[in-house]
mmCIF file of C-alpha atoms in Angstrom:
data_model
loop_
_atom_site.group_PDB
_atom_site.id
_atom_site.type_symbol
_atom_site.label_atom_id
_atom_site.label_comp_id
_atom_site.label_asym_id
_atom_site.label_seq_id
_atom_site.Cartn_x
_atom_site.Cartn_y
_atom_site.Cartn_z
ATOM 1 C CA UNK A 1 0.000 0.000 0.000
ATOM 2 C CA UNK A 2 2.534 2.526 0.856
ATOM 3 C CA UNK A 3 4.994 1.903 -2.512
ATOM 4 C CA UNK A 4 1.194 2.910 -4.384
ATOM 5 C CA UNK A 5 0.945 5.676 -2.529
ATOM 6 C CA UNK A 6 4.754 6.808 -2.747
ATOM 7 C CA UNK A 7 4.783 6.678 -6.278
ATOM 8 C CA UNK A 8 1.977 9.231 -7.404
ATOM 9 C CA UNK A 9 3.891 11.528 -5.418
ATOM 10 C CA UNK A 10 7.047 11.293 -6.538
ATOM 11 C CA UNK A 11 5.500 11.430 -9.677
ATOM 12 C CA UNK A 12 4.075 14.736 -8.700
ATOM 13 C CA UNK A 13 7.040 16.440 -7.245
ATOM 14 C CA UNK A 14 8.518 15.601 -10.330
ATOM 15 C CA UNK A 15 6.105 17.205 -12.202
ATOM 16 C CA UNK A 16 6.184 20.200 -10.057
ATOM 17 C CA UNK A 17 10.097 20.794 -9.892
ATOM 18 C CA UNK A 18 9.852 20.341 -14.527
ATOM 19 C CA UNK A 19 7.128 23.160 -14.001
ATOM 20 C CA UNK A 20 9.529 25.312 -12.177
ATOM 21 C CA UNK A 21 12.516 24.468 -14.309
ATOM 22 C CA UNK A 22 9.962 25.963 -17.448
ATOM 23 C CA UNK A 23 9.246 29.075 -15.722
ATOM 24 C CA UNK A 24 12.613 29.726 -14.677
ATOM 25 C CA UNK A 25 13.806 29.020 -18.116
ATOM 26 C CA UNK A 26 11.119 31.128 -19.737
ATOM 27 C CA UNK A 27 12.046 34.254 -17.584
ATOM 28 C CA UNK A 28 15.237 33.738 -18.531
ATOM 29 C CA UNK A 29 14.996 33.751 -22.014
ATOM 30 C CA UNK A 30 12.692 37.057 -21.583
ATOM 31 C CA UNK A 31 15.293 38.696 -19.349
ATOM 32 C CA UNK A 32 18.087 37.894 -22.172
ATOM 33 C CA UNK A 33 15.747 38.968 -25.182
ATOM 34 C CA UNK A 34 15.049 42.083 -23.596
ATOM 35 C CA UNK A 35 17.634 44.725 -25.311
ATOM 36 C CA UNK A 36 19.511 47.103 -23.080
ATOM 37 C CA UNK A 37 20.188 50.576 -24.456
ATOM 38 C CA UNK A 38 23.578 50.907 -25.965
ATOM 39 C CA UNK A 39 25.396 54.437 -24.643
ATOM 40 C CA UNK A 40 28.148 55.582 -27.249
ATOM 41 C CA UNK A 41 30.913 57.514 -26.763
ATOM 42 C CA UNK A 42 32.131 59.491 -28.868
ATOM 43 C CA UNK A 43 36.314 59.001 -29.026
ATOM 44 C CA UNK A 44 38.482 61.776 -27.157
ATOM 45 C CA UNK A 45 39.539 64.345 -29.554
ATOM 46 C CA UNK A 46 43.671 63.442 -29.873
ATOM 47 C CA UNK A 47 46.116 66.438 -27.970
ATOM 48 C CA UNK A 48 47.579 67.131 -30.932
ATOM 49 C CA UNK A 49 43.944 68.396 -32.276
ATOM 50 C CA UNK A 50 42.545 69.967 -28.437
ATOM 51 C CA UNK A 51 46.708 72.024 -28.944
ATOM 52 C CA UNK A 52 45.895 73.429 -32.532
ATOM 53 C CA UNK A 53 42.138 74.638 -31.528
ATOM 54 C CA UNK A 54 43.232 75.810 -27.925
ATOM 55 C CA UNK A 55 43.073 79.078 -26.750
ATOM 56 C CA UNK A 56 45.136 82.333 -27.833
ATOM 57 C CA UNK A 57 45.743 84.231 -25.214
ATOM 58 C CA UNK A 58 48.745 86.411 -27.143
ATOM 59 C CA UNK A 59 46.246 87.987 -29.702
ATOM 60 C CA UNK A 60 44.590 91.490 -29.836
ATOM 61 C CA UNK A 61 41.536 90.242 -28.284
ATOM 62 C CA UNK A 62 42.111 86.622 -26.810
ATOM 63 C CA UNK A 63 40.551 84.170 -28.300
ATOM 64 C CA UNK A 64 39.195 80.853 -26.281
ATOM 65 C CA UNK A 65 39.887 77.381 -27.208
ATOM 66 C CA UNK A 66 37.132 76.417 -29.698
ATOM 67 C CA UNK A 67 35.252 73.402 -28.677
ATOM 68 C CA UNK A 68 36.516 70.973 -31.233
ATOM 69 C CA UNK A 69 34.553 67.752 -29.873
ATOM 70 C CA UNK A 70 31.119 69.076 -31.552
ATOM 71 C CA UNK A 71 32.624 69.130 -35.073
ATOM 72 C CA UNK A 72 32.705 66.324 -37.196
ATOM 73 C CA UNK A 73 36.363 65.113 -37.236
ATOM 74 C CA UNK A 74 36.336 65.677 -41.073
ATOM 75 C CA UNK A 75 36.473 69.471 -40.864
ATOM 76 C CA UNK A 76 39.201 69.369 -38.226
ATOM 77 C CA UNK A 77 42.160 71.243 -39.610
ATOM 78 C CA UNK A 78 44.536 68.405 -41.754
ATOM 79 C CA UNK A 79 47.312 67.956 -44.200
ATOM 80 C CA UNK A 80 46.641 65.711 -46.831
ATOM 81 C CA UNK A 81 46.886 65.136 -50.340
ATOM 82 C CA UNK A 82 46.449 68.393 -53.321
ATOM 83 C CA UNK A 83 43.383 66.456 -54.838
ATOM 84 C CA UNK A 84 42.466 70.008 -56.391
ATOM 85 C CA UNK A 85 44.439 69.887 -59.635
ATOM 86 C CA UNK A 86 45.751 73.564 -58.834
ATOM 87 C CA UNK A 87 49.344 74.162 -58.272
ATOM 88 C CA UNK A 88 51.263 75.104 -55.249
ATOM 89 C CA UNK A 89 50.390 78.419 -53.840
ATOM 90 C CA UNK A 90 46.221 78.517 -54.574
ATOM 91 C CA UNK A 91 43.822 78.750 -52.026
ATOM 92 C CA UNK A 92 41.003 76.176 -53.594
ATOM 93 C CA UNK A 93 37.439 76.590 -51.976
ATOM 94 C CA UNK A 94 35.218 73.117 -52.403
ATOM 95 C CA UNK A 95 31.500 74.616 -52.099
ATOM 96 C CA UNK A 96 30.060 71.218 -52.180
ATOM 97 C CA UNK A 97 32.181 69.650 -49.561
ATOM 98 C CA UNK A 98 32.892 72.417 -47.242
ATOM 99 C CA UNK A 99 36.289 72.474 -47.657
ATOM 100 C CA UNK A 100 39.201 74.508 -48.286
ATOM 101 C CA UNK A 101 42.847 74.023 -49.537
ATOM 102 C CA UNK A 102 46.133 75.408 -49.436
ATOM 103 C CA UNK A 103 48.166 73.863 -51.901
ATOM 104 C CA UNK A 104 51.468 73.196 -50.514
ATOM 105 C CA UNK A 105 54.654 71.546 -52.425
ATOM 106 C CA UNK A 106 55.573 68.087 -53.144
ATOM 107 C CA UNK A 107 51.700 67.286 -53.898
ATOM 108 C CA UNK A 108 50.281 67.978 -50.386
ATOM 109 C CA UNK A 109 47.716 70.585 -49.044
ATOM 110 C CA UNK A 110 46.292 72.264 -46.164
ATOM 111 C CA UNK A 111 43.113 71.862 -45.722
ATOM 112 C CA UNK A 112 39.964 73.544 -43.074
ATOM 113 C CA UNK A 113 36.629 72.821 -42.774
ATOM 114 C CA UNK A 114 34.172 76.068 -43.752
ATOM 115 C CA UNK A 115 31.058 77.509 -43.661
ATOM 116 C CA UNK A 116 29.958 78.551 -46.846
ATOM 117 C CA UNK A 117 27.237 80.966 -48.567
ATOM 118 C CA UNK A 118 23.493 80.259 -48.559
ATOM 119 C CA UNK A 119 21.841 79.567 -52.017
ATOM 120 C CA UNK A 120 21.224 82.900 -53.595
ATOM 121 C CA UNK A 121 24.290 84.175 -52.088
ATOM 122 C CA UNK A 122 27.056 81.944 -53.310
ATOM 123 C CA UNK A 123 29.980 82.935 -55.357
ATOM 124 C CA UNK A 124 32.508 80.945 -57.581
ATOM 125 C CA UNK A 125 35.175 81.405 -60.263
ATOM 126 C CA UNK A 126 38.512 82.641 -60.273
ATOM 127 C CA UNK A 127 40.140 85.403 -58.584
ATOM 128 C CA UNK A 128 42.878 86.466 -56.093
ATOM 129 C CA UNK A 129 43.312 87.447 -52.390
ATOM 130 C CA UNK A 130 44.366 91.111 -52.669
ATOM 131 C CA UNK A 131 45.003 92.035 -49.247
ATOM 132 C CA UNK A 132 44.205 90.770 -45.785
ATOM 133 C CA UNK A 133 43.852 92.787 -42.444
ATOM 134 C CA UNK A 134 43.876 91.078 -38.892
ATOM 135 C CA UNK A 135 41.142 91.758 -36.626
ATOM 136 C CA UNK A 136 39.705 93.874 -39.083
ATOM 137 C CA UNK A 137 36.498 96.703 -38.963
ATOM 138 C CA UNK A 138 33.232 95.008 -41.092
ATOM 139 C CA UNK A 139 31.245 97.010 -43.550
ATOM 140 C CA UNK A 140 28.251 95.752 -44.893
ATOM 141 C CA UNK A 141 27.495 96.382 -47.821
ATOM 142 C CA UNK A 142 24.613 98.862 -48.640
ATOM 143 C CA UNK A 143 22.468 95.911 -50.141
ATOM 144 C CA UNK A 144 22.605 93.819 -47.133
ATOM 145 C CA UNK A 145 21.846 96.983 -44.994
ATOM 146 C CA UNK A 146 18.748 97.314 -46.618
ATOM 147 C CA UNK A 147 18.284 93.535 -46.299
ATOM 148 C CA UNK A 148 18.758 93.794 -43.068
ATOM 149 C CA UNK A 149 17.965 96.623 -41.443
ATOM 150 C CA UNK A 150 19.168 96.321 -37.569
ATOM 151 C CA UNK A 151 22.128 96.320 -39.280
ATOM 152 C CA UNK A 152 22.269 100.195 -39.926
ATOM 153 C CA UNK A 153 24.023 100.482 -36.432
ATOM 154 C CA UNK A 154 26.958 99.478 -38.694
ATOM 155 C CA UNK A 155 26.640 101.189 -42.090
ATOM 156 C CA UNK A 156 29.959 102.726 -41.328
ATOM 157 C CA UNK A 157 31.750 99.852 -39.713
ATOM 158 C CA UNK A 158 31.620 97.757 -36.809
ATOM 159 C CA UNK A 159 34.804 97.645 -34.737
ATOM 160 C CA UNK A 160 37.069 94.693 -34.330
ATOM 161 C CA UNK A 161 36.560 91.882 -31.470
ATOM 162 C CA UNK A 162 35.213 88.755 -30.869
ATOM 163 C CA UNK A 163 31.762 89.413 -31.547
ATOM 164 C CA UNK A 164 32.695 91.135 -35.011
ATOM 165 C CA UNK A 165 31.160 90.060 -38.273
ATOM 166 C CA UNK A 166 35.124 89.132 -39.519
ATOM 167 C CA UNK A 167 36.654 88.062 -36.746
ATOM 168 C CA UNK A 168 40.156 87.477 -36.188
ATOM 169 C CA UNK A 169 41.436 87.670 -39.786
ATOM 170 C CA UNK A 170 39.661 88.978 -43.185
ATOM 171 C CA UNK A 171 41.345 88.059 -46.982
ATOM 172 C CA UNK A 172 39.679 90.006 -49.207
ATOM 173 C CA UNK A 173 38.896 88.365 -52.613
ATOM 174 C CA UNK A 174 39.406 90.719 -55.723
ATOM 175 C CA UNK A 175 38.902 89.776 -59.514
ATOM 176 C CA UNK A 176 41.131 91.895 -61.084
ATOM 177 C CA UNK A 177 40.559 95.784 -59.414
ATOM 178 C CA UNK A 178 37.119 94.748 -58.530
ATOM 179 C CA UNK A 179 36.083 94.276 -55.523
ATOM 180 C CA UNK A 180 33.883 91.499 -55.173
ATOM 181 C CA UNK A 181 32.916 92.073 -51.524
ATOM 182 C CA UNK A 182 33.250 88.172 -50.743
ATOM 183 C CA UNK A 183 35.776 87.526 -47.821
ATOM 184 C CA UNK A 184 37.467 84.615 -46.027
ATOM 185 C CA UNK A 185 36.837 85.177 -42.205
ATOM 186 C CA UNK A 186 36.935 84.196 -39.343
ATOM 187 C CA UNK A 187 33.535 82.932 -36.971
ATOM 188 C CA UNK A 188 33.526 81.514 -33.705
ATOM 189 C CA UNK A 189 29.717 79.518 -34.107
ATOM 190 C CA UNK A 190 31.444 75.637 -34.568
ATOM 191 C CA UNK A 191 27.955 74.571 -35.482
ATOM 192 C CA UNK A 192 28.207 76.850 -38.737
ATOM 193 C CA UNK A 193 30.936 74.898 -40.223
ATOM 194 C CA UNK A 194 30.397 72.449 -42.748
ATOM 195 C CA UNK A 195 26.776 74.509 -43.283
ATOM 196 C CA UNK A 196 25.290 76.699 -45.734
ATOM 197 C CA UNK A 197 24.450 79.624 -43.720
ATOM 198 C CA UNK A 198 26.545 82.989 -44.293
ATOM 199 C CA UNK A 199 25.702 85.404 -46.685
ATOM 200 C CA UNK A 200 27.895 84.921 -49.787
ATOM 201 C CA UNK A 201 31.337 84.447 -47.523
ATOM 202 C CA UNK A 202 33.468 81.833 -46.655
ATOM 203 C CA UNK A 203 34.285 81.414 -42.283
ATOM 204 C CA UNK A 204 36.563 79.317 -40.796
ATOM 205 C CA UNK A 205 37.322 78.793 -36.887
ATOM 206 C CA UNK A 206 39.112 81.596 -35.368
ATOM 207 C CA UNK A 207 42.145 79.101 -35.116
ATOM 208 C CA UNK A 208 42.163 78.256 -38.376
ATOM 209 C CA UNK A 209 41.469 81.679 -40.307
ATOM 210 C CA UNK A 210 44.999 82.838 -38.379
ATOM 211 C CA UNK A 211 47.030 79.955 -39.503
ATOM 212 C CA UNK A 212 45.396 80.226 -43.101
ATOM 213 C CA UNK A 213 46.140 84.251 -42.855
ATOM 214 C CA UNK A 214 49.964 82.927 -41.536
ATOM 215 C CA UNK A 215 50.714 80.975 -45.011
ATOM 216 C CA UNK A 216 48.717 82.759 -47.662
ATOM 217 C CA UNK A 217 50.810 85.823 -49.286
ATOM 218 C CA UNK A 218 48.434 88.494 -50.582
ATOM 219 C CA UNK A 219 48.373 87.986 -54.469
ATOM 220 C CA UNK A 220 47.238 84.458 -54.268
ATOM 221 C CA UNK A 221 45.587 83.025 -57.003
ATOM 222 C CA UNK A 222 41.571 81.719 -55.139
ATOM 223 C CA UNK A 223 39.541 79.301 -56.963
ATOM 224 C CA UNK A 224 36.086 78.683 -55.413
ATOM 225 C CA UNK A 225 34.166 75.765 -56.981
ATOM 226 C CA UNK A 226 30.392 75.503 -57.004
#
């Protein structure tokens, strides 16, 4: 009588510790499915790059370290290879890619990340950098006065600083002895390079505008390609 009786429950305490096996299983494999958020980091910026875009104490009106990790790595300032066709000695604007060049010897170039005209305002062709000024006065021109009319304050200039329209360093694109009131400038809005959002000029980071100012000689031949 009492193996008849043993048996059934064996059998049912078996059947009770395969239930619990199941369940345990079956959390598991919803605990597992479940999919955790992934965090990414974005990679430190290398010294070398934090050095070239820190701050510049030494100038007219010092200038503090850009913050380089918001810009796409791509527009960070870089030597690499003249893929512009131009000889040594151009400065080579690439509208479409936000880029610009220095041509250098021995097949190599400079080359910045910009911010470049909206459409309506853009400018190409050839033509050269007649003269350049550091921490220059901006001008508007009468056109984009009347465009824009809160800027009337500075019809007859707005003085040099920080907060000026050209920043640190102006070059002043000519075609022959015409003025064609496009500049290369400096900006200190990182979010604005790369973009389409200036009228008609081309801006670079403060840092970069002075070391393109420090290696192109006014006369320079300027190609800007559309």
């Amino acid at each position: 009588m009492s193996h008849l009786v043993t048996l059934p429950l064996l059998r049912r305490r078996q059947l009770l510790a395969g239930a619990a096996s199941l369940s345990a299983l079956a959390l598991a494999g919803c605990a597992t499915s479940t999919p955790r958020p992934v965090v990414v980091t974005p990679p430190p910026v290398p010294f070398d790059v934090l050095a070239m875009y820190g701050p510049l104490p030494d100038e007219e009106f010092p200038v503090p370290a850009a913050p380089i990790a918001q810009l796409d790595p791509q527009y960070w300032r870089q030597e690499v290879d003249n893929i512009t066709g131009e000889p040594a000695g151009t400065v080579v604007v690439d509208t479409p890619n936000r880029f610009l060049y220095w041509t250098m010897p021995d097949g190599r170039a400079m080359r910045y990340g910009v911010g470049i005209g909206r459409d309506g305002f853009a400018w190409g062709g050839r033509a050269h950098i007649a003269y350049k000024r550091k921490w220059p006065v901006w001008t508007p021109p009468s056109e984009m006065v009347d465009r824009q009319p809160e800027l009337e304050v500075y019809r007859h200039g707005q003085p040099p600083g920080l907060n000026n329209a050209l920043g640190a360093r102006a070059l002043y694109i000519h075609q022959g002895n015409r003025d064609t009131l496009y500049r290369l400038h400096g900006n200190m809005d990182i979010h604005s390079i790369g973009k389409a959002v200036s009228s008609g000029c081309v801006r670079l980071l403060f840092q970069d505008v002075i070391d393109l100012y420090d290696r192109v000689p006014s006369g320079s031949p300027i190609v800007v390609i559309q």
